Amino acid sequence: VWILLMGDAAHSVHPSTGEGVNSGLEDAKVLCDVVAEVGNTPETFAVYNARRIADLEALGRLALYNERGTWDKRQKVAGGITNAVLGIGRAIGASGPPKEEYMFGTLIRDDNILSYSEIVTKWEQQMKPVQGFANSVAKLCTKQTPSPQPSDHDAPGKAR
């Protein structure tokens, strides 16, 4: 008897990624492939996990970036500058397509389906040369926004 948690039940995907249902469907596909290859064996879930972990870690990195941009003014400014510079780069042929084209757009074809880890890695590589400049400009223009996460000294019973 198997009990398997898949999709959001197994690895909640932050809404900012827009990938909750898609990652659940991918979980099902990968599990079917693994069962077809190795059968119902003690290794089944180890193989499944090994195939999914890189993609789930990539979705986590994407979600963290997106979430931080919702509350951190400096991140919002740096992200806007990065997107603008990469957009100009795309217009002149110096930068590749945005991650959204691989996830939701025109680059999704049967012969060109990339994993989350491949998409996020491409996106991170595109951003890397621009981020230092964007972060420096953002630092000059904005104050760092503190994290909305409660700190240890905010815990009940702690002295302020």
mmCIF file of C-alpha atoms in Angstrom:
data_model
loop_
_atom_site.group_PDB
_atom_site.id
_atom_site.type_symbol
_atom_site.label_atom_id
_atom_site.label_comp_id
_atom_site.label_asym_id
_atom_site.label_seq_id
_atom_site.Cartn_x
_atom_site.Cartn_y
_atom_site.Cartn_z
ATOM 1 C CA VAL A 1 0.000 0.000 0.000
ATOM 2 C CA TRP A 2 1.329 3.375 -1.011
ATOM 3 C CA ILE A 3 0.498 6.699 0.527
ATOM 4 C CA LEU A 4 1.943 9.502 -1.506
ATOM 5 C CA LEU A 5 1.674 13.225 -1.084
ATOM 6 C CA MET A 6 2.099 15.083 -4.354
ATOM 7 C CA GLY A 7 1.971 18.647 -5.568
ATOM 8 C CA ASP A 8 1.125 21.276 -2.964
ATOM 9 C CA ALA A 9 0.454 18.608 -0.348
ATOM 10 C CA ALA A 10 4.079 17.472 -0.563
ATOM 11 C CA HIS A 11 5.897 20.672 -1.399
ATOM 12 C CA SER A 12 3.864 23.805 -1.142
ATOM 13 C CA VAL A 13 4.729 26.115 -3.992
ATOM 14 C CA HIS A 14 4.555 29.817 -3.262
ATOM 15 C CA PRO A 15 1.711 31.425 -5.240
ATOM 16 C CA SER A 16 4.121 33.953 -6.762
ATOM 17 C CA THR A 17 5.639 31.212 -8.904
ATOM 18 C CA GLY A 18 2.310 30.274 -10.485
ATOM 19 C CA GLU A 19 3.487 26.672 -10.571
ATOM 20 C CA GLY A 20 1.420 24.809 -7.948
ATOM 21 C CA VAL A 21 -0.729 22.756 -10.314
ATOM 22 C CA ASN A 22 2.055 22.343 -12.850
ATOM 23 C CA SER A 23 4.492 20.974 -10.279
ATOM 24 C CA GLY A 24 1.826 18.545 -9.045
ATOM 25 C CA LEU A 25 1.224 17.293 -12.577
ATOM 26 C CA GLU A 26 4.957 16.945 -13.053
ATOM 27 C CA ASP A 27 5.139 14.955 -9.793
ATOM 28 C CA ALA A 28 2.559 12.529 -11.199
ATOM 29 C CA LYS A 29 4.405 12.182 -14.515
ATOM 30 C CA VAL A 30 7.763 11.581 -12.852
ATOM 31 C CA LEU A 31 6.269 9.025 -10.472
ATOM 32 C CA CYS A 32 4.647 7.156 -13.376
ATOM 33 C CA ASP A 33 7.965 7.133 -15.230
ATOM 34 C CA VAL A 34 9.837 5.852 -12.166
ATOM 35 C CA VAL A 35 7.320 3.081 -11.475
ATOM 36 C CA ALA A 36 7.488 2.039 -15.141
ATOM 37 C CA GLU A 37 11.291 1.871 -14.919
ATOM 38 C CA VAL A 38 11.959 0.331 -11.497
ATOM 39 C CA GLY A 39 8.547 -1.059 -10.522
ATOM 40 C CA ASN A 40 7.146 -1.180 -7.023
ATOM 41 C CA THR A 41 10.471 -1.648 -5.251
ATOM 42 C CA PRO A 42 12.111 -0.215 -2.150
ATOM 43 C CA GLU A 43 14.066 2.151 -4.436
ATOM 44 C CA THR A 44 10.995 3.656 -6.103
ATOM 45 C CA PHE A 45 10.692 6.717 -3.885
ATOM 46 C CA ALA A 46 14.432 7.280 -3.605
ATOM 47 C CA VAL A 47 14.646 7.416 -7.412
ATOM 48 C CA TYR A 48 11.566 9.654 -7.563
ATOM 49 C CA ASN A 49 13.011 12.017 -4.955
ATOM 50 C CA ALA A 50 16.370 12.169 -6.710
ATOM 51 C CA ARG A 51 14.642 13.186 -9.952
ATOM 52 C CA ARG A 52 12.446 15.859 -8.338
ATOM 53 C CA ILE A 53 14.722 17.520 -5.780
ATOM 54 C CA ALA A 54 16.646 19.820 -8.159
ATOM 55 C CA ASP A 55 13.406 21.163 -9.632
ATOM 56 C CA LEU A 56 11.834 21.741 -6.239
ATOM 57 C CA GLU A 57 14.945 23.537 -5.000
ATOM 58 C CA ALA A 58 14.819 25.732 -8.131
ATOM 59 C CA LEU A 59 11.160 26.575 -7.486
ATOM 60 C CA GLY A 60 12.143 27.480 -3.934
ATOM 61 C CA ARG A 61 14.806 29.902 -5.190
ATOM 62 C CA LEU A 62 12.309 31.473 -7.591
ATOM 63 C CA ALA A 63 9.672 31.775 -4.844
ATOM 64 C CA LEU A 64 12.161 33.374 -2.446
ATOM 65 C CA TYR A 65 13.153 35.938 -5.081
ATOM 66 C CA ASN A 66 9.515 36.702 -5.913
ATOM 67 C CA GLU A 67 8.420 36.875 -2.264
ATOM 68 C CA ARG A 68 11.251 39.190 -1.264
ATOM 69 C CA GLY A 69 10.219 41.523 -4.067
ATOM 70 C CA THR A 70 6.794 41.940 -2.449
ATOM 71 C CA TRP A 71 8.074 43.573 0.737
ATOM 72 C CA ASP A 72 11.649 44.760 0.123
ATOM 73 C CA LYS A 73 11.738 48.111 -1.684
ATOM 74 C CA ARG A 74 15.394 47.661 -2.567
ATOM 75 C CA GLN A 75 14.644 44.268 -4.135
ATOM 76 C CA LYS A 76 11.735 45.788 -6.101
ATOM 77 C CA VAL A 77 13.980 48.522 -7.503
ATOM 78 C CA ALA A 78 16.851 46.119 -8.255
ATOM 79 C CA GLY A 79 14.421 43.690 -9.898
ATOM 80 C CA GLY A 80 12.936 46.467 -12.037
ATOM 81 C CA ILE A 81 16.380 47.611 -13.152
ATOM 82 C CA THR A 82 17.433 44.025 -13.890
ATOM 83 C CA ASN A 83 14.297 43.399 -15.943
ATOM 84 C CA ALA A 84 14.743 46.658 -17.863
ATOM 85 C CA VAL A 85 18.399 45.952 -18.680
ATOM 86 C CA LEU A 86 17.620 42.369 -19.712
ATOM 87 C CA GLY A 87 14.705 43.635 -21.841
ATOM 88 C CA ILE A 88 17.048 46.004 -23.653
ATOM 89 C CA GLY A 89 19.511 43.122 -24.021
ATOM 90 C CA ARG A 90 16.804 40.962 -25.591
ATOM 91 C CA ALA A 91 15.820 43.780 -27.967
ATOM 92 C CA ILE A 92 19.381 43.990 -29.313
ATOM 93 C CA GLY A 93 20.004 40.234 -29.273
ATOM 94 C CA ALA A 94 22.403 40.274 -26.324
ATOM 95 C CA SER A 95 20.188 38.398 -23.866
ATOM 96 C CA GLY A 96 18.055 35.285 -24.038
ATOM 97 C CA PRO A 97 14.312 34.962 -23.526
ATOM 98 C CA PRO A 98 12.770 35.566 -20.098
ATOM 99 C CA LYS A 99 11.988 32.600 -17.846
ATOM 100 C CA GLU A 100 8.257 33.151 -18.374
ATOM 101 C CA GLU A 101 8.582 32.217 -22.052
ATOM 102 C CA TYR A 102 9.868 28.787 -20.996
ATOM 103 C CA MET A 103 7.282 28.396 -18.228
ATOM 104 C CA PHE A 104 4.106 29.837 -19.787
ATOM 105 C CA GLY A 105 4.845 31.176 -23.245
ATOM 106 C CA THR A 106 5.926 30.699 -26.788
ATOM 107 C CA LEU A 107 8.948 28.508 -26.062
ATOM 108 C CA ILE A 108 6.857 25.647 -24.695
ATOM 109 C CA ARG A 109 6.857 23.017 -27.405
ATOM 110 C CA ASP A 110 7.005 19.238 -27.286
ATOM 111 C CA ASP A 111 10.640 19.408 -28.382
ATOM 112 C CA ASN A 112 11.592 22.205 -25.968
ATOM 113 C CA ILE A 113 10.216 21.422 -22.503
ATOM 114 C CA LEU A 114 12.760 22.355 -19.866
ATOM 115 C CA SER A 115 12.753 21.356 -16.212
ATOM 116 C CA TYR A 116 12.303 23.964 -13.497
ATOM 117 C CA SER A 117 15.950 23.620 -12.558
ATOM 118 C CA GLU A 118 17.018 24.290 -16.169
ATOM 119 C CA ILE A 119 14.699 27.316 -16.471
ATOM 120 C CA VAL A 120 15.667 28.860 -13.134
ATOM 121 C CA THR A 121 19.372 28.243 -13.785
ATOM 122 C CA LYS A 122 19.110 30.015 -17.180
ATOM 123 C CA TRP A 123 17.273 32.906 -15.489
ATOM 124 C CA GLU A 124 19.877 33.166 -12.713
ATOM 125 C CA GLN A 125 22.711 33.119 -15.276
ATOM 126 C CA GLN A 126 21.016 35.899 -17.275
ATOM 127 C CA MET A 127 20.544 38.039 -14.178
ATOM 128 C CA LYS A 128 24.015 37.512 -12.695
ATOM 129 C CA PRO A 129 25.947 40.064 -14.827
ATOM 130 C CA VAL A 130 23.284 42.728 -14.249
ATOM 131 C CA GLN A 131 22.494 42.195 -10.577
ATOM 132 C CA GLY A 132 25.591 43.891 -9.146
ATOM 133 C CA PHE A 133 24.814 47.080 -11.056
ATOM 134 C CA ALA A 134 21.082 46.862 -10.251
ATOM 135 C CA ASN A 135 21.719 46.259 -6.548
ATOM 136 C CA SER A 136 24.160 49.184 -6.368
ATOM 137 C CA VAL A 137 21.669 51.583 -7.966
ATOM 138 C CA ALA A 138 18.874 50.271 -5.746
ATOM 139 C CA LYS A 139 21.039 50.768 -2.661
ATOM 140 C CA LEU A 140 21.598 54.413 -3.615
ATOM 141 C CA CYS A 141 17.871 55.001 -4.208
ATOM 142 C CA THR A 142 16.165 53.137 -1.365
ATOM 143 C CA LYS A 143 16.437 52.075 2.242
ATOM 144 C CA GLN A 144 16.614 48.406 3.091
ATOM 145 C CA THR A 145 13.215 47.135 4.186
ATOM 146 C CA PRO A 146 13.322 44.899 7.247
ATOM 147 C CA SER A 147 12.019 41.385 6.788
ATOM 148 C CA PRO A 148 8.379 40.918 7.782
ATOM 149 C CA GLN A 149 9.429 37.749 9.600
ATOM 150 C CA PRO A 150 9.363 38.201 13.382
ATOM 151 C CA SER A 151 12.796 38.245 14.906
ATOM 152 C CA ASP A 152 13.762 36.315 18.023
ATOM 153 C CA HIS A 153 13.482 39.415 20.227
ATOM 154 C CA ASP A 154 9.825 39.829 19.133
ATOM 155 C CA ALA A 155 8.873 36.441 20.570
ATOM 156 C CA PRO A 156 6.355 36.464 23.429
ATOM 157 C CA GLY A 157 8.004 36.723 26.819
ATOM 158 C CA LYS A 158 11.243 38.176 25.426
ATOM 159 C CA ALA A 159 12.491 41.521 26.695
ATOM 160 C CA ARG A 160 12.332 44.314 24.196
#
